[in-house]
Amino acid sequence: MENPTGSILREGGGKEEEIYYPPSDVVENANLSRYMKQKGFSTWEELYRWSCENFEEYWEEMARRLEWYRPWDQVLDDSGKPFYRWFTGARCNIVHNAIDRHLKTWRRNKQALIWEGEDGSHRTFSYLAVNREVSKLANVLKGMGVARGDIVSIYMPRVPELIFSMLACAKIGAVHSVIYGGFSVEAVRERVGDAQSKVLLTADGGFMRGKIVELKRIADEAMDHSPSIQTCIVLRRTGHAVNMQAGRDYWLHDLLTLPIASTKCETVPLDSETPAFILYTSGSTGKPKGVVHVHGGYMVGISATFHMTFDLKEEDRYWCAADPGWITGHSYIVYAPFIEGATSFIYEGAPNYPYPNRWWQCVERYGINILYTAPTAIRGLMRFGNAWPSRYDLSTLRLLGSVGEPINPEAWRWFHKVIGGGRCPLMDTWWQTETGMFMIAPNPTTPLKPGSGTYPVLGVVADVVDDRHAAKPVDEDGFLVIRKPWPAMMRTLLNDPERYVQQYWRGEQSEVYFTGDSARKDAQGYFWVIGRVDDVIKVSGYRLGTAEIESALVSHRAVAEAAAIGLPHELKGSAIHCYVILSQGIEPSEGLEDELKAHVASEMGPIAKPERIQFVSSLPKTRSGKILRRVLKAKALGQELGDLSTLEEQLSLQQLSMLNR
Ligand code: WT7
């Protein structure tokens, strides 16, 4: 029998709901269906229930899909909770699973990575070739004094060498800290400083929309204030002239010609709890958090979720259009696809460069089967109309994915219908830098509701709760929490274990992980994520802390005080709006507004550029001096102001009436 796609289901109360059922062949061939049969369950619900009640057993089974140098003594050690440890006593290396084990099979000649530059050039690497590049780079790093446990900062454009650098670090037991190539001086300096990196890997520049992003120049400025850096290794990408400081800066291509750069390099066996990487993310204070992920549990969590949700088949070509510099790229461009032996495609540049056909051209040219992207990109491309995608053969697509922020149903439907031809399940994956892996996400057999990530993945227990950890009734908003540990969970925050305990677990001994998001659950148990409850703004899916934006503003001599909030934006999801109190004697002007916007962009990076800056003479604050951003937001949106009993002065409120003009 034909399964209806996009049929409307009528519920008891006469409420109409849009549900998309998966085509029957998709269900039949899904990796999940095979696993379900193997386990002897006839419905996903039963399988899911089993996986939660026996979550250690489930994750142990998933761990057995991978290779270990030495097996674990214990699956989960919760004695030091919330500092959970997984697969204790085991020895492994994520790179052994991502590369080495494929070299023993036919996959050594399989394409691992296909890269297309913005200029139209391409490069392809088999698993054998990836191993060669990674091994050479790893030997270079060792030659430059990088030892086990050292944190190497990587600030590179979207080129294969970024991926090789990450793998090279992990291979030798060093820890990588990738700094997104769109970040600027202050963001780089802050991250390099917190990690105390001795080595920075960068490039002369990168290409974006045909222009050069001067990474080395930005890195130079950051390094001026980063005393820990001893060595800077520079990839030549653009060929434009850059400053090379003797004794500190080295061209990568020079180092690769040295005898140390041999193609043989041992992958170091490590304890499963050894950190593999740090990834910084914004929180509610001005200091970015260094989220720590480890080799063992992380590789288990990401590979299992990739297998079940993205349903990879041996012959697939998979494209995750995120940047390797974000967790999406770490987990689902670099590590999980390589562990699963996928052929991954990546594209260097902007989706609409030189024309809005660029992505669809790539799908056709490379025969992409799975496309994973973000709502902001979908909205951006949707805006150019259907004529662009309709000229390309998108029939190879089998599965679609979305991540980064709630996807609005309109964008969901467009992606599903126009790009996926109505036949591709759309996996809306909810997760975080901290969770490392998908937490709430469908699998290809799940009936879909546009805008919902559906259910938690196998082995994950999510809930919507109130302040006291009690479950909220159906359809009511609350805090989104996770009730059981999972293997790819962050282990701690670098240099700040206390903040890890307080912020995510709300104290020692707690077993409830607070995600920082609000959500609700509907009558069928579908999760609907609403957004952040902390001072984090999601701009085009990128996470930015209001405090970081404010401190960038205040670093300008004209600014005395600043507040940043996120307001809805058609393409970006949210856009940054700032309220600024000027320093004594400085007059507001349009020129100054532009100058301040540019200042934030140059301090933090173009993604942090405010949409609008308004000059005010005071800001609403609590008695203790905390800026009430929710008041600013409610006011800007013309909503009720809520509880104002903590407001410091009525004057601010009067000022607020000025804000909306
Ligand atoms: C925050 C995490 C996970 C990789 C990219 C972002 C929001 C993420 C979804 C989704 C609704 C989502 C949440 C979350 N978010 N995916 N599918 N639906 N919201 O990682 O930068 O750590 O941000 O992104 O607010 O907490 P991140």
XYZ file of C-alpha atoms and ligand atoms in Angstrom:
688
model
C 0.000 0.000 0.000
C 1.193 3.459 -0.836
C 2.030 5.560 2.189
C 0.515 9.017 2.131
C 3.089 11.798 2.163
C 1.983 15.087 3.542
C -1.458 13.930 4.520
C -3.449 15.914 7.023
C -4.458 14.100 10.148
C -7.580 15.150 11.918
C -7.378 14.923 15.671
C -10.150 14.526 18.230
C -10.752 18.196 18.919
C -11.117 18.891 15.221
C -7.584 20.324 15.255
C -5.802 19.751 12.007
C -2.262 18.598 12.025
C 0.201 18.184 9.256
C 1.989 14.855 9.357
C 4.361 13.470 6.743
C 4.572 9.711 6.669
C 7.694 8.070 5.296
C 7.415 6.201 1.997
C 7.304 2.444 2.573
C 10.548 1.685 0.722
C 12.345 4.158 2.961
C 10.997 2.391 6.030
C 11.932 -1.009 4.671
C 15.500 -0.058 3.917
C 16.205 2.072 6.959
C 19.178 1.136 9.129
C 16.875 1.605 12.064
C 14.390 -0.961 10.769
C 17.180 -3.507 10.445
C 18.288 -2.849 14.000
C 14.708 -3.057 15.234
C 14.254 -6.451 13.625
C 17.560 -7.658 14.980
C 16.396 -6.684 18.465
C 13.064 -8.376 17.941
C 10.873 -5.289 18.330
C 7.972 -4.550 16.077
C 7.574 -0.824 16.756
C 9.948 2.037 17.243
C 8.227 2.907 20.535
C 9.078 -0.501 21.987
C 12.657 -0.265 20.796
C 12.960 3.235 22.203
C 11.568 2.178 25.576
C 14.005 -0.709 25.735
C 16.927 1.574 24.794
C 16.117 3.958 27.654
C 15.540 1.345 30.288
C 18.741 -0.405 29.231
C 20.682 2.593 28.047
C 24.055 1.254 29.129
C 23.439 -1.937 27.229
C 22.296 0.023 24.190
C 25.394 2.201 24.174
C 27.599 -0.804 24.773
C 26.114 -2.397 21.673
C 26.818 0.772 19.725
C 30.382 0.778 21.062
C 30.855 -2.726 19.646
C 30.321 -1.340 16.150
C 33.730 0.306 16.521
C 37.318 -0.873 17.040
C 39.070 -0.546 20.372
C 42.665 -1.331 21.273
C 41.501 -2.573 24.626
C 37.889 -3.140 25.757
C 36.244 -1.268 28.632
C 35.883 -2.445 32.200
C 32.727 -0.438 32.750
C 30.287 1.194 30.319
C 29.385 4.113 32.562
C 31.070 5.331 35.696
C 28.770 7.796 37.436
C 30.625 7.878 40.742
C 31.849 11.425 40.127
C 28.598 12.759 38.646
C 28.007 15.091 36.941
C 31.528 14.273 35.735
C 30.401 11.074 34.024
C 32.959 8.740 32.472
C 32.168 6.304 29.683
C 33.880 3.081 28.622
C 36.360 3.333 31.436
C 39.570 1.401 31.183
C 39.254 1.130 27.402
C 41.938 2.253 25.000
C 41.082 3.720 21.641
C 41.652 6.593 19.258
C 38.891 8.210 17.257
C 41.253 8.481 14.276
C 41.820 4.744 14.299
C 38.097 4.404 13.637
C 37.861 7.356 11.267
C 40.785 6.303 9.077
C 42.975 3.371 10.080
C 40.359 0.671 10.171
C 39.197 1.490 6.637
C 42.724 1.003 5.333
C 42.447 -2.704 6.060
C 39.441 -3.004 3.734
C 38.416 -2.090 0.179
C 37.369 1.269 1.524
C 40.993 2.404 1.360
C 40.275 3.271 -2.246
C 36.857 4.742 -1.566
C 36.476 8.490 -1.856
C 36.463 9.901 1.644
C 36.369 13.580 0.796
C 35.347 15.574 -2.242
C 35.987 19.273 -2.009
C 34.876 22.057 -4.320
C 36.429 25.477 -4.024
C 34.452 28.626 -4.534
C 36.506 29.192 -7.692
C 35.235 25.887 -9.112
C 38.389 23.841 -8.488
C 38.012 20.402 -6.956
C 40.106 18.009 -4.941
C 39.285 14.415 -4.042
C 40.853 12.204 -1.396
C 40.450 8.488 -0.888
C 40.736 7.127 2.646
C 44.290 6.157 1.725
C 45.007 9.728 0.637
C 43.421 11.180 3.756
C 45.641 8.914 5.808
C 48.704 10.123 3.917
C 47.855 13.801 4.373
C 46.932 13.388 8.020
C 50.036 11.348 8.811
C 52.360 13.905 7.213
C 50.699 16.716 9.105
C 50.813 14.775 12.344
C 54.539 14.234 11.883
C 55.030 17.935 11.191
C 53.172 18.784 14.400
C 55.307 16.356 16.377
C 58.394 17.877 14.754
C 57.266 21.316 15.914
C 57.100 20.023 19.465
C 53.399 19.249 19.805
C 53.007 16.581 22.477
C 50.125 14.552 23.858
C 47.626 16.722 25.675
C 48.787 19.981 24.045
C 45.957 22.125 22.750
C 46.549 23.180 19.157
C 44.456 26.080 17.885
C 43.260 25.872 14.286
C 41.995 28.932 12.423
C 41.497 27.977 8.808
C 39.172 28.438 5.860
C 36.871 25.648 4.691
C 39.528 23.576 2.936
C 40.542 19.925 3.297
C 43.591 20.930 5.335
C 41.303 22.124 8.128
C 39.926 18.599 8.405
C 43.388 17.038 8.103
C 44.669 19.303 10.874
C 41.941 18.170 13.241
C 42.565 14.514 12.503
C 46.347 14.982 12.772
C 45.995 16.383 16.280
C 43.681 13.622 17.472
C 45.917 10.978 15.893
C 48.863 11.921 18.113
C 46.801 12.566 21.228
C 46.967 16.348 20.958
C 43.739 18.291 21.489
C 42.404 20.537 18.743
C 40.599 23.776 19.284
C 39.091 24.966 16.030
C 38.264 28.645 15.866
C 35.661 29.382 13.224
C 37.204 31.135 10.197
C 34.513 33.818 10.369
C 35.666 34.988 13.767
C 37.886 37.991 14.200
C 40.790 39.248 16.314
C 39.243 39.410 19.760
C 37.485 36.064 19.429
C 40.719 34.396 18.269
C 42.811 35.972 21.003
C 40.352 34.995 23.700
C 40.197 31.355 22.589
C 43.927 30.945 22.008
C 44.579 32.513 25.403
C 42.124 30.351 27.309
C 43.548 27.193 25.710
C 47.142 28.404 26.200
C 47.985 27.051 22.765
C 51.629 26.996 21.779
C 50.861 26.209 18.166
C 48.394 27.907 15.826
C 47.537 26.479 12.416
C 46.155 29.025 9.998
C 46.191 30.068 6.337
C 47.241 33.186 4.482
C 43.551 33.650 3.799
C 40.352 32.093 2.593
C 37.901 32.846 -0.191
C 34.383 33.995 0.542
C 32.178 35.518 -2.130
C 35.199 35.974 -4.335
C 36.958 38.097 -1.748
C 39.905 37.193 0.434
C 39.334 36.824 4.159
C 42.706 37.747 5.610
C 43.073 35.061 8.213
C 46.808 35.491 8.720
C 46.490 39.221 9.260
C 43.769 38.646 11.853
C 45.850 35.875 13.430
C 48.860 38.239 13.553
C 46.877 40.793 15.499
C 45.556 38.132 17.830
C 49.040 36.650 18.316
C 50.382 40.078 19.300
C 48.391 39.565 22.483
C 48.748 35.791 22.778
C 52.014 35.143 24.611
C 51.493 31.373 24.663
C 51.947 31.006 20.885
C 55.426 29.876 19.889
C 54.737 28.516 16.445
C 52.352 29.470 13.684
C 51.978 27.109 10.741
C 50.523 28.764 7.650
C 48.736 27.087 4.757
C 49.087 28.876 1.434
C 45.582 29.165 0.061
C 45.154 32.560 -1.577
C 48.767 33.374 -2.379
C 48.464 37.023 -1.373
C 51.347 38.593 0.542
C 51.335 38.086 4.300
C 53.686 38.920 7.091
C 55.813 35.957 8.206
C 57.625 36.457 11.471
C 60.984 34.669 11.455
C 61.290 32.002 14.139
C 57.531 31.882 14.723
C 55.777 31.530 11.371
C 56.346 28.645 8.945
C 54.721 27.787 5.645
C 53.065 24.418 5.829
C 54.273 23.472 2.350
C 57.866 24.091 3.454
C 57.464 21.914 6.543
C 55.877 19.158 4.467
C 59.054 18.851 2.370
C 61.214 18.162 5.427
C 62.281 14.588 6.220
C 60.192 14.684 9.425
C 57.021 14.814 7.335
C 56.938 11.113 6.554
C 53.711 9.436 5.468
C 53.977 6.945 8.311
C 52.707 7.947 11.683
C 51.430 5.764 14.461
C 47.947 6.468 15.781
C 48.417 6.732 19.531
C 46.302 4.432 21.724
C 44.688 6.585 24.398
C 42.505 6.104 27.423
C 38.907 6.473 26.235
C 38.387 9.542 28.441
C 41.294 11.469 26.848
C 40.161 14.837 25.439
C 39.980 14.880 21.646
C 39.023 18.509 21.227
C 37.855 21.739 22.767
C 35.203 23.788 21.061
C 34.315 27.221 22.339
C 30.743 28.315 22.486
C 28.955 31.360 23.824
C 27.064 31.404 27.071
C 25.471 34.064 29.182
C 28.726 35.605 30.400
C 31.290 37.414 28.299
C 33.744 34.517 28.447
C 33.257 31.778 25.863
C 33.058 28.269 27.263
C 35.615 25.667 26.211
C 33.490 22.553 25.814
C 35.610 19.414 26.236
C 34.883 16.233 24.233
C 36.777 12.969 24.584
C 37.771 10.125 22.248
C 35.775 7.112 23.466
C 32.190 8.050 24.273
C 32.102 10.758 21.641
C 32.955 8.402 18.792
C 30.283 5.972 19.972
C 27.533 8.595 20.269
C 28.126 10.374 16.984
C 28.575 7.239 14.885
C 25.435 5.570 16.266
C 23.243 8.640 15.762
C 24.651 9.180 12.283
C 23.879 5.564 11.401
C 20.316 5.646 12.738
C 19.226 9.151 11.720
C 21.122 9.809 8.498
C 20.799 6.195 7.524
C 24.054 6.156 5.601
C 24.411 3.503 2.932
C 27.790 2.428 1.581
C 27.241 4.025 -1.835
C 25.908 7.344 -0.549
C 27.378 10.739 -1.139
C 26.784 12.856 1.896
C 26.947 16.624 2.161
C 26.835 18.553 5.398
C 26.954 22.193 4.390
C 27.970 23.498 7.814
C 31.465 24.722 8.581
C 33.902 22.187 10.027
C 34.645 24.871 12.614
C 31.350 24.289 14.425
C 30.206 21.237 16.334
C 28.023 20.225 13.388
C 31.161 20.052 11.313
C 33.205 18.294 13.982
C 30.628 15.579 14.599
C 28.892 15.240 11.264
C 31.409 16.359 8.634
C 34.638 15.076 10.075
C 34.228 12.343 12.639
C 30.945 10.447 12.208
C 30.983 10.249 8.395
C 34.624 9.139 8.381
C 33.986 6.586 11.108
C 31.072 5.244 9.083
C 33.208 5.165 5.930
C 31.140 7.740 4.065
C 31.980 9.755 1.002
C 31.672 13.333 2.178
C 31.382 16.360 -0.006
C 32.238 19.873 1.178
C 32.000 23.201 -0.603
C 34.190 26.119 0.326
C 32.099 29.172 -0.357
C 28.781 30.951 -0.101
C 25.575 29.182 -1.283
C 24.671 31.976 -3.674
C 28.072 32.657 -5.163
C 28.298 33.612 -7.924
C 24.613 32.687 -8.392
C 21.899 31.136 -6.226
C 22.183 27.914 -8.253
C 25.483 26.978 -6.665
C 24.252 24.385 -4.192
C 21.853 22.739 -6.621
C 24.606 22.561 -9.166
C 26.731 20.771 -6.560
C 23.929 18.312 -5.740
C 23.630 17.450 -9.434
C 27.336 17.431 -10.220
C 28.307 15.181 -7.332
C 25.098 13.152 -7.116
C 24.461 14.056 -3.487
C 22.159 11.657 -1.628
C 22.010 13.233 1.822
C 21.996 16.995 2.360
C 22.284 18.443 5.848
C 22.002 22.190 6.353
C 20.516 24.959 8.487
C 17.154 26.773 8.430
C 18.879 30.083 7.741
C 20.467 28.694 4.562
C 17.162 27.175 3.493
C 15.345 30.486 4.000
C 18.122 32.326 2.195
C 17.900 30.082 -0.874
C 14.118 29.892 -0.801
C 14.029 33.646 -1.256
C 15.537 33.330 -4.750
C 12.596 31.278 -5.958
C 12.078 27.806 -7.375
C 13.551 28.539 -10.801
C 17.103 28.050 -9.510
C 16.718 24.556 -8.067
C 14.238 23.454 -10.731
C 16.909 23.618 -13.435
C 18.957 20.892 -11.740
C 18.569 17.187 -11.328
C 18.049 16.767 -7.619
C 16.667 13.251 -7.946
C 19.711 11.687 -6.254
C 18.614 13.207 -2.942
C 17.295 10.593 -0.553
C 17.371 12.298 2.827
C 17.493 15.881 4.085
C 18.602 17.346 7.390
C 18.296 20.601 9.301
C 20.073 21.926 12.386
C 20.892 25.049 14.352
C 17.584 26.627 15.275
C 13.893 25.826 15.072
C 12.900 25.490 11.431
C 9.814 27.446 10.489
C 7.192 25.257 8.784
C 7.282 27.342 5.614
C 10.998 26.691 5.125
C 10.482 23.039 6.106
C 7.834 22.554 3.431
C 9.904 24.273 0.775
C 12.972 22.190 1.545
C 10.901 19.022 1.650
C 8.913 19.682 -1.513
C 11.065 21.757 -3.819
C 14.465 20.313 -2.921
C 13.482 16.865 -1.702
C 10.765 16.351 -4.302
C 8.401 15.392 -1.489
C 10.078 11.984 -1.217
C 12.982 12.654 1.190
C 12.498 12.380 4.936
C 13.627 15.645 6.549
C 15.624 15.072 9.730
C 15.284 18.111 11.988
C 18.077 17.389 14.464
C 18.130 19.137 17.813
C 21.425 19.099 19.664
C 24.190 21.358 20.973
C 27.928 21.866 21.077
C 27.715 20.410 24.561
C 25.734 17.287 23.657
C 28.159 16.392 20.865
C 25.541 14.303 19.053
C 21.888 14.416 17.955
C 19.602 14.275 20.990
C 16.140 14.897 19.595
C 15.889 13.810 15.998
C 13.740 11.649 13.776
C 14.954 8.631 11.879
C 13.734 7.898 8.351
C 10.816 5.833 9.668
C 9.418 8.611 11.883
C 6.192 10.397 10.863
C 7.248 14.047 10.649
C 5.633 17.259 11.789
C 7.187 20.398 10.272
C 9.008 22.341 12.987
C 9.390 19.467 15.426
C 12.536 17.410 15.959
C 10.077 14.636 16.864
C 11.429 12.277 19.559
C 14.676 11.796 21.440
C 17.089 9.409 19.741
C 17.588 5.880 21.070
C 19.131 5.809 24.530
C 18.324 9.465 25.237
C 15.694 10.561 27.755
C 14.519 14.135 27.246
C 11.840 15.982 29.154
C 10.198 19.360 29.573
C 10.218 20.485 33.191
C 9.593 23.374 35.550
C 12.070 25.010 37.920
C 11.950 22.060 40.276
C 12.631 19.389 37.666
C 8.979 18.257 37.606
C 7.563 17.298 34.215
C 5.341 19.912 32.586
C 1.904 18.941 31.271
C 1.402 18.347 27.570
C 1.552 21.476 25.387
C 3.029 23.646 28.150
C 6.363 25.434 27.770
C 9.176 24.539 30.115
C 12.897 23.889 30.325
C 14.231 21.250 28.002
C 16.312 18.785 30.021
C 18.036 15.444 29.530
C 17.502 12.881 32.242
C 20.188 10.302 31.561
C 23.842 10.674 30.623
C 24.863 9.866 27.039
C 28.283 8.889 25.727
C 29.026 11.944 23.529
C 28.217 14.377 26.323
C 30.717 17.121 27.117
C 32.977 16.141 29.996
C 33.642 19.566 31.464
C 34.433 23.168 30.578
C 38.123 23.847 30.105
C 39.511 25.717 33.125
C 36.031 26.030 34.608
C 34.604 22.766 35.991
C 32.558 24.764 38.481
C 30.676 26.515 35.708
C 30.036 23.109 34.128
C 28.432 21.854 37.339
C 26.423 24.979 38.063
C 25.234 25.905 34.638
C 24.318 22.556 33.133
C 23.538 20.454 36.195
C 22.512 23.160 38.627
C 24.775 21.753 41.311
C 26.621 18.622 42.419
C 24.829 15.285 42.464
C 22.163 16.488 40.093
C 21.207 14.049 37.380
C 19.282 16.469 35.235
C 21.090 18.209 32.400
C 19.738 21.671 31.583
C 20.032 22.480 27.913
C 19.343 26.215 28.162
C 16.427 25.810 25.745
C 12.713 25.999 26.295
C 10.412 23.500 24.654
C 7.045 21.782 24.854
C 5.862 18.287 24.227
C 2.624 17.610 22.387
C 0.047 14.922 23.070
C 1.923 12.443 20.889
C 5.205 13.083 22.646
C 6.706 15.217 19.876
C 9.153 17.825 21.128
C 8.865 21.399 19.925
C 11.943 23.453 20.758
C 11.136 27.114 21.197
C 14.497 28.743 21.775
C 17.073 29.798 24.319
C 16.113 30.810 27.808
C 19.504 32.353 28.571
C 21.250 35.379 27.132
C 22.265 33.638 23.963
C 21.158 34.874 20.548
C 20.973 32.543 17.583
C 21.930 34.561 14.530
C 21.710 32.483 11.360
C 22.051 29.474 13.636
C 25.279 30.819 15.153
C 25.302 31.138 18.862
C 26.338 34.513 20.230
C 26.353 35.673 23.823
C 24.810 39.069 24.466
C 27.623 39.751 26.939
C 30.288 39.253 24.266
C 28.558 41.669 21.908
C 28.138 44.182 24.705
C 31.766 43.975 25.727
C 32.823 44.493 22.103
C 30.669 47.633 22.025
C 31.975 48.940 25.314
C 35.552 48.533 24.056
C 34.801 51.447 21.702
C 35.692 54.809 23.235
C 32.319 56.346 22.385
C 30.338 53.751 24.351
C 29.659 53.934 28.068
C 27.141 51.112 28.356
C 25.457 48.675 26.022
C 22.741 46.030 25.918
C 22.168 43.506 23.128
C 19.037 41.518 22.410
C 17.836 39.262 19.614
C 14.758 40.181 17.606
C 13.051 38.069 14.948
C 14.533 38.331 11.470
C 13.140 36.772 8.330
C 16.375 35.211 7.105
C 18.627 35.052 10.125
C 16.028 33.766 12.570
C 17.162 36.405 15.050
C 19.115 39.568 14.492
C 21.142 41.560 16.998
C 19.676 44.828 18.223
C 21.727 46.986 20.570
C 20.963 49.818 22.924
C 23.897 52.070 23.664
C 24.533 54.795 26.210
C 27.192 57.059 24.804
C 30.152 58.379 26.780
C 29.966 61.916 28.068
C 30.241 64.513 25.351
C 29.621 62.125 22.442
C 26.659 62.941 20.244
C 24.584 60.250 18.528
C 24.697 60.144 14.732
C 24.073 57.745 11.879
C 27.776 57.758 11.145
C 28.459 56.653 14.678
C 25.916 53.845 14.410
C 27.730 52.512 11.341
C 31.080 52.905 13.040
C 29.930 50.902 16.061
C 28.467 48.150 13.887
C 31.753 47.885 12.025
C 33.624 47.876 15.309
C 31.695 44.867 16.636
C 32.197 43.060 13.317
C 35.938 43.648 13.391
C 36.298 42.622 17.034
C 34.158 39.503 16.901
C 33.564 38.693 13.255
C 30.968 39.616 10.618
C 28.293 37.298 12.066
C 28.141 39.439 15.195
C 27.473 42.686 13.327
C 24.422 44.327 14.895
C 21.377 44.876 12.736
C 20.557 48.087 14.501
C 22.030 50.264 17.238
C 19.850 52.712 19.107
C 21.203 55.427 21.347
C 19.467 55.758 24.712
C 20.171 57.663 27.877
C 19.491 54.823 30.306
C 18.815 51.099 30.389
C 16.316 49.074 32.440
C 18.177 47.347 35.253
C 17.577 45.282 38.335
C 18.453 46.744 41.706
C 21.712 44.838 41.568
C 22.555 46.462 38.252
C 21.829 43.604 35.858
C 20.436 44.775 32.561
C 16.905 43.471 32.016
C 17.206 42.366 28.424
C 13.798 40.728 28.497
C 12.259 44.115 29.186
C 14.038 45.616 26.204
C 12.880 42.725 24.100
C 9.270 42.820 25.220
C 9.211 46.530 24.619
C 10.707 46.229 21.149
C 8.158 43.558 20.261
C 5.319 45.597 21.709
C 4.536 42.884 24.255
C 3.484 42.999 27.888
C 6.439 43.908 30.052
C 5.872 41.222 32.645
C 7.106 41.468 36.215
C 8.873 44.769 36.634
C 9.118 44.772 40.414
C 12.881 44.410 40.195
C 13.303 47.475 38.034
C 15.709 49.920 39.559
C 14.197 53.157 38.438
C 11.016 54.269 36.777
C 13.006 56.658 34.684
C 14.295 53.774 32.631
C 10.749 52.828 31.825
C 10.003 56.262 30.506
C 13.110 55.988 28.415
C 11.804 52.730 27.095
C 8.841 54.374 25.512
C 11.367 56.083 23.258
C 12.900 52.856 22.092
C 10.336 51.775 19.577
C 10.521 54.679 17.242
C 21.428 25.488 20.265
C 22.783 24.847 20.227
C 23.944 21.482 17.214
C 24.699 22.060 16.170
C 24.444 23.481 15.823
C 24.182 24.406 16.942
C 19.524 25.483 18.905
C 20.064 23.530 17.428
C 18.093 22.958 16.731
C 16.916 22.406 16.150
C 15.661 23.979 17.353
C 17.945 24.039 17.615
C 19.133 25.258 20.344
C 20.400 24.690 20.963
N 19.193 24.377 18.030
N 19.414 22.677 16.646
N 16.964 21.378 15.291
N 15.728 22.953 16.500
N 16.729 24.550 17.932
O 24.969 24.167 18.057
O 25.782 26.465 18.571
O 25.787 24.650 20.334
O 23.661 25.708 19.548
O 20.947 25.640 18.929
O 18.823 26.488 20.911
O 20.475 24.862 22.349
P 25.125 25.281 19.157
